[in-house]
PDB file of C-alpha atoms in Angstrom:
ATOM      1  CA  ASP L  14       5.587  15.322   5.439  1.00 65.00           C
ATOM      2  CA  GLN L  15       4.667  12.263   7.498  1.00 78.00           C
ATOM      3  CA  GLN L  16       1.317  11.057   6.191  1.00 90.00           C
ATOM      4  CA  VAL L  17       1.120   8.197   8.686  1.00 93.00           C
ATOM      5  CA  LYS L  18       2.133   8.921  12.252  1.00 93.00           C
ATOM      6  CA  GLN L  19       2.695   6.760  15.266  1.00 95.00           C
ATOM      7  CA  ASN L  20       3.324   9.274  17.979  1.00 91.00           C
ATOM      8  CA  SER L  21       4.273   6.831  20.707  1.00 93.00           C
ATOM      9  CA  PRO L  22       7.714   5.376  20.037  1.00 92.00           C
ATOM     10  CA  SER L  23       7.349   2.892  22.870  1.00 95.00           C
ATOM     11  CA  LEU L  24       4.798   1.303  25.167  1.00 96.00           C
ATOM     12  CA  SER L  25       5.109  -1.030  28.161  1.00 97.00           C
ATOM     13  CA  VAL L  26       2.218  -3.176  29.329  1.00 97.00           C
ATOM     14  CA  GLN L  27       1.837  -5.867  31.943  1.00 97.00           C
ATOM     15  CA  GLU L  28       1.147  -9.395  30.745  1.00 97.00           C
ATOM     16  CA  GLY L  29      -2.581 -10.087  30.594  1.00 97.00           C
ATOM     17  CA  ARG L  30      -3.520  -6.427  30.226  1.00 97.00           C
ATOM     18  CA  ILE L  31      -4.670  -4.640  27.083  1.00 98.00           C
ATOM     19  CA  SER L  32      -2.146  -3.031  24.735  1.00 98.00           C
ATOM     20  CA  ILE L  33      -3.428  -0.122  22.648  1.00 98.00           C
ATOM     21  CA  LEU L  34      -1.277   1.116  19.792  1.00 98.00           C
ATOM     22  CA  ASN L  35      -2.337   4.244  17.963  1.00 97.00           C
ATOM     23  CA  CYS L  36      -1.865   5.539  14.451  1.00 97.00           C
ATOM     24  CA  ASP L  37      -2.955   8.795  12.816  1.00 97.00           C
ATOM     25  CA  TYR L  38      -3.022   9.673   9.145  1.00 96.00           C
ATOM     26  CA  THR L  39      -3.495  12.842   7.168  1.00 94.00           C
ATOM     27  CA  ASN L  40      -4.471  11.665   3.688  1.00 90.00           C
ATOM     28  CA  SER L  41      -8.239  11.252   3.352  1.00 90.00           C
ATOM     29  CA  MET L  42      -7.684   9.169   0.206  1.00 89.00           C
ATOM     30  CA  PHE L  43      -6.326   6.262   2.230  1.00 91.00           C
ATOM     31  CA  ASP L  44      -8.769   3.375   2.077  1.00 90.00           C
ATOM     32  CA  TYR L  45      -6.858   0.468   3.521  1.00 93.00           C
ATOM     33  CA  PHE L  46      -4.926   0.188   6.719  1.00 94.00           C
ATOM     34  CA  LEU L  47      -2.662  -2.611   7.828  1.00 94.00           C
ATOM     35  CA  TRP L  48      -0.717  -3.482  10.937  1.00 96.00           C
ATOM     36  CA  TYR L  49       2.607  -5.292  10.858  1.00 96.00           C
ATOM     37  CA  LYS L  50       4.709  -6.716  13.633  1.00 97.00           C
ATOM     38  CA  LYS L  51       8.482  -6.786  13.480  1.00 94.00           C
ATOM     39  CA  TYR L  52      10.922  -8.753  15.605  1.00 94.00           C
ATOM     40  CA  PRO L  53      14.624  -7.804  15.630  1.00 89.00           C
ATOM     41  CA  ALA L  54      16.611  -9.034  12.625  1.00 86.00           C
ATOM     42  CA  GLU L  55      13.444 -10.166  10.853  1.00 90.00           C
ATOM     43  CA  GLY L  56      11.213  -8.606   8.237  1.00 92.00           C
ATOM     44  CA  PRO L  57       7.787  -7.293   9.279  1.00 94.00           C
ATOM     45  CA  THR L  58       4.940  -9.783   9.288  1.00 95.00           C
ATOM     46  CA  PHE L  59       1.337  -8.950   8.522  1.00 94.00           C
ATOM     47  CA  LEU L  60      -0.971  -8.889  11.507  1.00 96.00           C
ATOM     48  CA  ILE L  61      -4.388  -7.493  10.619  1.00 95.00           C
ATOM     49  CA  SER L  62      -6.001  -5.066   8.203  1.00 93.00           C
ATOM     50  CA  ILE L  63      -9.118  -2.955   7.861  1.00 94.00           C
ATOM     51  CA  SER L  64     -10.773  -1.202   4.956  1.00 91.00           C
ATOM     52  CA  SER L  65     -12.469   2.144   5.207  1.00 91.00           C
ATOM     53  CA  ILE L  66     -15.932   0.627   4.857  1.00 91.00           C
ATOM     54  CA  LYS L  67     -15.516  -0.922   8.284  1.00 91.00           C
ATOM     55  CA  ASP L  68     -14.851   0.556  11.682  1.00 94.00           C
ATOM     56  CA  LYS L  69     -13.685  -2.621  13.378  1.00 96.00           C
ATOM     57  CA  ASN L  70     -11.950  -5.833  12.444  1.00 95.00           C
ATOM     58  CA  GLU L  71     -11.157  -8.608  14.863  1.00 96.00           C
ATOM     59  CA  ASP L  72      -8.806 -11.582  14.671  1.00 95.00           C
ATOM     60  CA  GLY L  73      -8.306 -13.515  17.863  1.00 97.00           C
ATOM     61  CA  ARG L  74      -6.576 -11.337  20.422  1.00 97.00           C
ATOM     62  CA  PHE L  75      -6.108  -8.529  17.892  1.00 97.00           C
ATOM     63  CA  THR L  76      -8.708  -5.895  17.033  1.00 98.00           C
ATOM     64  CA  VAL L  77      -8.237  -2.865  14.840  1.00 97.00           C
ATOM     65  CA  PHE L  78     -10.541   0.127  15.134  1.00 97.00           C
ATOM     66  CA  LEU L  79     -10.868   2.814  12.487  1.00 97.00           C
ATOM     67  CA  ASN L  80     -12.275   6.298  13.051  1.00 96.00           C
ATOM     68  CA  LYS L  81     -12.371   7.886   9.617  1.00 94.00           C
ATOM     69  CA  SER L  82     -13.625  11.255  10.763  1.00 94.00           C
ATOM     70  CA  ALA L  83     -10.694  11.549  13.148  1.00 96.00           C
ATOM     71  CA  LYS L  84      -8.275   9.881  10.694  1.00 96.00           C
ATOM     72  CA  HIS L  85      -7.239   7.605  13.490  1.00 97.00           C
ATOM     73  CA  LEU L  86      -6.833   3.884  13.918  1.00 96.00           C
ATOM     74  CA  SER L  87      -5.809   1.769  16.832  1.00 97.00           C
ATOM     75  CA  LEU L  88      -4.693  -1.788  17.425  1.00 98.00           C
ATOM     76  CA  HIS L  89      -5.874  -3.505  20.586  1.00 98.00           C
ATOM     77  CA  ILE L  90      -4.155  -6.620  21.855  1.00 98.00           C
ATOM     78  CA  VAL L  91      -5.901  -8.412  24.671  1.00 97.00           C
ATOM     79  CA  PRO L  92      -4.688 -10.183  26.640  1.00 97.00           C
ATOM     80  CA  SER L  93      -1.116  -9.095  25.967  1.00 98.00           C
ATOM     81  CA  GLN L  94       1.551 -11.782  26.071  1.00 97.00           C
ATOM     82  CA  PRO L  95       5.351 -11.514  26.389  1.00 96.00           C
ATOM     83  CA  GLY L  96       5.654 -12.904  22.842  1.00 96.00           C
ATOM     84  CA  ASP L  97       3.829  -9.820  21.597  1.00 97.00           C
ATOM     85  CA  SER L  98       6.888  -7.725  22.435  1.00 97.00           C
ATOM     86  CA  ALA L  99       7.948  -6.305  19.077  1.00 97.00           C
ATOM     87  CA  VAL L 100       7.797  -3.161  16.980  1.00 96.00           C
ATOM     88  CA  TYR L 101       4.380  -2.531  15.454  1.00 97.00           C
ATOM     89  CA  PHE L 102       3.962  -0.557  12.248  1.00 96.00           C
ATOM     90  CA  CYS L 103       0.752   0.759  10.798  1.00 96.00           C
ATOM     91  CA  ALA L 104       0.553   1.268   7.037  1.00 94.00           C
ATOM     92  CA  ALA L 105      -1.952   2.888   4.720  1.00 93.00           C
ATOM     93  CA  SER L 106      -2.761   2.784   1.047  1.00 89.00           C
ATOM     94  CA  GLY L 107      -5.429   4.114  -1.284  1.00 84.00           C
ATOM     95  CA  THR L 108      -7.744   2.451  -3.790  1.00 77.00           C
ATOM     96  CA  GLY L 109      -6.051   1.820  -7.097  1.00 72.00           C
ATOM     97  CA  THR L 110      -2.563   2.287  -5.720  1.00 75.00           C
ATOM     98  CA  TYR L 111      -0.058  -0.320  -4.688  1.00 77.00           C
ATOM     99  CA  LYS L 112       1.984   2.112  -2.663  1.00 82.00           C
ATOM    100  CA  TYR L 113       1.984   1.808   1.101  1.00 88.00           C
ATOM    101  CA  ILE L 114       2.969   4.495   3.547  1.00 90.00           C
ATOM    102  CA  PHE L 115       4.309   3.208   6.841  1.00 92.00           C
ATOM    103  CA  GLY L 116       4.415   4.873  10.213  1.00 93.00           C
ATOM    104  CA  THR L 117       7.599   5.053  12.260  1.00 92.00           C
ATOM    105  CA  GLY L 118       6.576   2.189  14.534  1.00 94.00           C
ATOM    106  CA  THR L 119       5.813   1.674  18.219  1.00 96.00           C
ATOM    107  CA  ARG L 120       7.962  -0.634  20.284  1.00 96.00           C
ATOM    108  CA  LEU L 121       5.743  -2.705  22.563  1.00 97.00           C
ATOM    109  CA  LYS L 122       7.182  -4.399  25.589  1.00 97.00           C
ATOM    110  CA  VAL L 123       4.957  -6.809  27.467  1.00 97.00           C
ATOM    111  CA  LEU L 124       6.229  -7.391  30.973  1.00 96.00           C
ATOM    112  CA  ALA L 125       5.858 -10.820  32.517  1.00 91.00           C
TER     113      ALA L 125
ATOM    114  CA  GLY K   9      11.308 -21.291  -1.206  1.00 53.00           C
ATOM    115  CA  ALA K  10       8.069 -20.410   0.485  1.00 79.00           C
ATOM    116  CA  GLY K  11       8.943 -16.886   1.491  1.00 92.00           C
ATOM    117  CA  VAL K  12      10.727 -13.800   0.237  1.00 95.00           C
ATOM    118  CA  SER K  13      14.482 -14.174   0.339  1.00 96.00           C
ATOM    119  CA  GLN K  14      17.133 -11.484   0.227  1.00 97.00           C
ATOM    120  CA  SER K  15      20.861 -11.616  -0.235  1.00 96.00           C
ATOM    121  CA  PRO K  16      23.284 -10.854   1.174  1.00 97.00           C
ATOM    122  CA  SER K  17      21.998 -10.698   4.736  1.00 96.00           C
ATOM    123  CA  ASN K  18      24.808  -8.320   5.650  1.00 96.00           C
ATOM    124  CA  LYS K  19      26.977  -6.116   3.495  1.00 97.00           C
ATOM    125  CA  VAL K  20      29.836  -3.927   4.632  1.00 97.00           C
ATOM    126  CA  THR K  21      31.315  -1.636   2.031  1.00 97.00           C
ATOM    127  CA  GLU K  22      33.545   1.368   1.774  1.00 97.00           C
ATOM    128  CA  LYS K  23      32.253   4.798   0.949  1.00 97.00           C
ATOM    129  CA  GLY K  24      32.213   5.350  -2.795  1.00 97.00           C
ATOM    130  CA  LYS K  25      31.793   1.710  -3.768  1.00 97.00           C
ATOM    131  CA  ASP K  26      28.749   0.328  -5.593  1.00 98.00           C
ATOM    132  CA  VAL K  27      26.553  -2.358  -4.033  1.00 98.00           C
ATOM    133  CA  GLU K  28      23.861  -4.686  -5.338  1.00 98.00           C
ATOM    134  CA  LEU K  29      21.118  -6.111  -3.170  1.00 98.00           C
ATOM    135  CA  ARG K  30      19.021  -9.001  -4.374  1.00 97.00           C
ATOM    136  CA  CYS K  31      15.421  -9.974  -3.702  1.00 97.00           C
ATOM    137  CA  ASP K  32      13.642 -13.191  -4.632  1.00 96.00           C
ATOM    138  CA  PRO K  33       9.893 -12.677  -4.210  1.00 95.00           C
ATOM    139  CA  ILE K  34       7.260 -15.315  -3.584  1.00 94.00           C
ATOM    140  CA  SER K  35       6.484 -17.173  -6.782  1.00 91.00           C
ATOM    141  CA  GLY K  36       3.432 -15.774  -8.518  1.00 89.00           C
ATOM    142  CA  HIS K  37       3.464 -12.446  -6.704  1.00 91.00           C
ATOM    143  CA  THR K  38       3.201  -9.673  -9.253  1.00 90.00           C
ATOM    144  CA  ALA K  39       4.016  -6.768  -6.960  1.00 91.00           C
ATOM    145  CA  LEU K  40       7.478  -6.191  -5.467  1.00 94.00           C
ATOM    146  CA  TYR K  41       8.551  -3.426  -3.121  1.00 95.00           C
ATOM    147  CA  TRP K  42      11.786  -2.077  -1.720  1.00 97.00           C
ATOM    148  CA  TYR K  43      11.899  -0.223   1.592  1.00 96.00           C
ATOM    149  CA  ARG K  44      14.674   1.170   3.723  1.00 95.00           C
ATOM    150  CA  GLN K  45      14.774   1.305   7.500  1.00 92.00           C
ATOM    151  CA  SER K  46      17.422   3.531   8.977  1.00 89.00           C
ATOM    152  CA  LEU K  47      18.397   3.233  12.637  1.00 81.00           C
ATOM    153  CA  GLY K  48      15.452   4.267  14.808  1.00 74.00           C
ATOM    154  CA  GLN K  49      13.299   5.137  11.828  1.00 80.00           C
ATOM    155  CA  GLY K  50      10.233   3.645  10.164  1.00 83.00           C
ATOM    156  CA  LEU K  51       9.997   1.956   6.806  1.00 90.00           C
ATOM    157  CA  GLU K  52      10.803   4.352   4.027  1.00 91.00           C
ATOM    158  CA  PHE K  53       9.276   3.433   0.665  1.00 92.00           C
ATOM    159  CA  LEU K  54      11.804   3.348  -2.156  1.00 95.00           C
ATOM    160  CA  ILE K  55      10.278   1.745  -5.244  1.00 95.00           C
ATOM    161  CA  TYR K  56       7.670  -0.776  -6.358  1.00 91.00           C
ATOM    162  CA  PHE K  57       7.109  -2.917  -9.403  1.00 92.00           C
ATOM    163  CA  GLN K  58       3.694  -4.168 -10.500  1.00 88.00           C
ATOM    164  CA  GLY K  59       3.534  -6.635 -13.334  1.00 83.00           C
ATOM    165  CA  ASN K  60       4.650  -5.099 -16.617  1.00 82.00           C
ATOM    166  CA  SER K  61       3.803  -1.551 -15.576  1.00 85.00           C
ATOM    167  CA  ALA K  62       6.440   1.110 -15.241  1.00 88.00           C
ATOM    168  CA  PRO K  63       7.857   1.033 -11.704  1.00 91.00           C
ATOM    169  CA  ASP K  64       6.952   3.711  -9.184  1.00 91.00           C
ATOM    170  CA  LYS K  65      10.347   5.209  -8.355  1.00 92.00           C
ATOM    171  CA  SER K  66       9.021   8.115  -6.358  1.00 90.00           C
ATOM    172  CA  GLY K  67      10.725   7.042  -3.135  1.00 92.00           C
ATOM    173  CA  LEU K  68      14.272   6.700  -4.436  1.00 95.00           C
ATOM    174  CA  PRO K  69      16.326   9.266  -2.472  1.00 94.00           C
ATOM    175  CA  SER K  70      18.797  10.118  -5.234  1.00 94.00           C
ATOM    176  CA  ASP K  71      19.908   9.103  -8.699  1.00 95.00           C
ATOM    177  CA  ARG K  72      22.551   6.898  -7.108  1.00 97.00           C
ATOM    178  CA  PHE K  73      19.735   4.453  -6.396  1.00 97.00           C
ATOM    179  CA  SER K  74      18.231   2.249  -9.078  1.00 96.00           C
ATOM    180  CA  ALA K  75      16.355  -1.032  -9.239  1.00 96.00           C
ATOM    181  CA  GLU K  76      15.477  -3.621 -11.805  1.00 94.00           C
ATOM    182  CA  ARG K  77      13.110  -6.523 -11.882  1.00 93.00           C
ATOM    183  CA  THR K  78      13.952  -9.151 -14.435  1.00 84.00           C
ATOM    184  CA  GLY K  79      11.289 -11.394 -15.927  1.00 80.00           C
ATOM    185  CA  GLY K  80       8.752 -10.230 -13.386  1.00 76.00           C
ATOM    186  CA  SER K  81      10.548 -12.090 -10.634  1.00 89.00           C
ATOM    187  CA  VAL K  82      13.962 -11.374  -9.101  1.00 94.00           C
ATOM    188  CA  SER K  83      14.804  -7.772  -8.320  1.00 96.00           C
ATOM    189  CA  THR K  84      18.122  -6.036  -7.769  1.00 97.00           C
ATOM    190  CA  LEU K  85      18.536  -2.745  -5.941  1.00 97.00           C
ATOM    191  CA  THR K  86      21.762  -0.990  -6.883  1.00 98.00           C
ATOM    192  CA  ILE K  87      23.342   1.833  -4.939  1.00 98.00           C
ATOM    193  CA  GLN K  88      26.183   3.589  -6.704  1.00 98.00           C
ATOM    194  CA  ARG K  89      28.935   5.538  -4.976  1.00 97.00           C
ATOM    195  CA  THR K  90      27.642   4.610  -1.553  1.00 97.00           C
ATOM    196  CA  GLN K  91      27.605   7.197   1.220  1.00 97.00           C
ATOM    197  CA  GLN K  92      27.564   6.691   4.971  1.00 96.00           C
ATOM    198  CA  GLU K  93      23.962   7.876   5.151  1.00 95.00           C
ATOM    199  CA  ASP K  94      23.002   4.906   2.959  1.00 96.00           C
ATOM    200  CA  SER K  95      23.669   2.624   5.928  1.00 96.00           C
ATOM    201  CA  ALA K  96      20.349   0.982   6.769  1.00 96.00           C
ATOM    202  CA  VAL K  97      18.388  -2.241   6.539  1.00 95.00           C
ATOM    203  CA  TYR K  98      16.970  -2.671   3.067  1.00 97.00           C
ATOM    204  CA  LEU K  99      13.741  -4.662   3.029  1.00 97.00           C
ATOM    205  CA  CYS K 100      12.043  -6.265   0.075  1.00 97.00           C
ATOM    206  CA  ALA K 101       8.408  -7.317   0.035  1.00 96.00           C
ATOM    207  CA  SER K 102       6.102  -8.942  -2.472  1.00 94.00           C
ATOM    208  CA  SER K 103       2.344  -9.247  -2.768  1.00 91.00           C
ATOM    209  CA  LYS K 104      -0.286 -10.700  -5.076  1.00 88.00           C
ATOM    210  CA  GLY K 105      -0.788  -7.252  -6.535  1.00 80.00           C
ATOM    211  CA  ARG K 106      -4.512  -6.935  -5.911  1.00 75.00           C
ATOM    212  CA  GLY K 107      -4.273  -3.317  -4.903  1.00 67.00           C
ATOM    213  CA  GLY K 108      -5.105  -1.524  -1.701  1.00 65.00           C
ATOM    214  CA  GLY K 109      -5.083  -3.688   1.382  1.00 71.00           C
ATOM    215  CA  ASP K 110      -3.052  -6.394  -0.275  1.00 80.00           C
ATOM    216  CA  GLU K 111      -0.901  -8.137   2.312  1.00 87.00           C
ATOM    217  CA  GLN K 112       2.816  -7.733   1.759  1.00 91.00           C
ATOM    218  CA  PHE K 113       5.256 -10.477   2.634  1.00 94.00           C
ATOM    219  CA  PHE K 114       8.641  -9.211   3.694  1.00 96.00           C
ATOM    220  CA  GLY K 115      12.064 -10.720   3.404  1.00 96.00           C
ATOM    221  CA  PRO K 116      14.507 -10.663   6.324  1.00 95.00           C
ATOM    222  CA  GLY K 117      16.335  -7.643   4.937  1.00 96.00           C
ATOM    223  CA  THR K 118      19.896  -6.777   4.002  1.00 97.00           C
ATOM    224  CA  ARG K 119      21.832  -4.768   6.549  1.00 96.00           C
ATOM    225  CA  LEU K 120      24.094  -2.373   4.679  1.00 97.00           C
ATOM    226  CA  THR K 121      26.955  -0.676   6.480  1.00 97.00           C
ATOM    227  CA  VAL K 122      28.954   1.956   4.640  1.00 97.00           C
ATOM    228  CA  LEU K 123      32.261   2.738   6.314  1.00 95.00           C
TER     229      LEU K 123
END
């Protein structure tokens, strides 16, 4: 049972355009959501997070939106750059737990 | 070191042999996690340690898998009688252990190949 789903395995975007990566979850007890970026042969690196008390969090070119009623979050990257090409994972956890559930990832390719 | 380190970076073993994977977390981080990423798959949670609490082993796929964390620092993931389906990248992460939303810092992973 996949509690965190990233239904798009891959996405291609032109440089300078917006990249939108989506993530859906099923567990209403999740309170925290994180996005990680992973380059080949490296471990994932933290990108941005959001708690359930917010519906938006912004950090430079990266913005995460949370729609609790739809159990959906998205990561917007604007403008997209070739260096953003990587696999992006969303992850979720609940209050009082240290356990994170990761999605299967979306491979983003930004075309120059 | 400043980050999470893992050793070895690559391990090739024969089916049926035991392997040990090591993780050195960031100093002062109380939480430590092990994940597995099989080819084309996401990160599969295996186990986490938090301070002196009993570890959460709910993600371990079989009793051939075990992990220890000595002195609240270094951790070893042991896979006994390895099978070909154990081939994957094994990732370790640590965090400050503040609970939900706590950023995890990942090591580079150990790529395990079981022949």
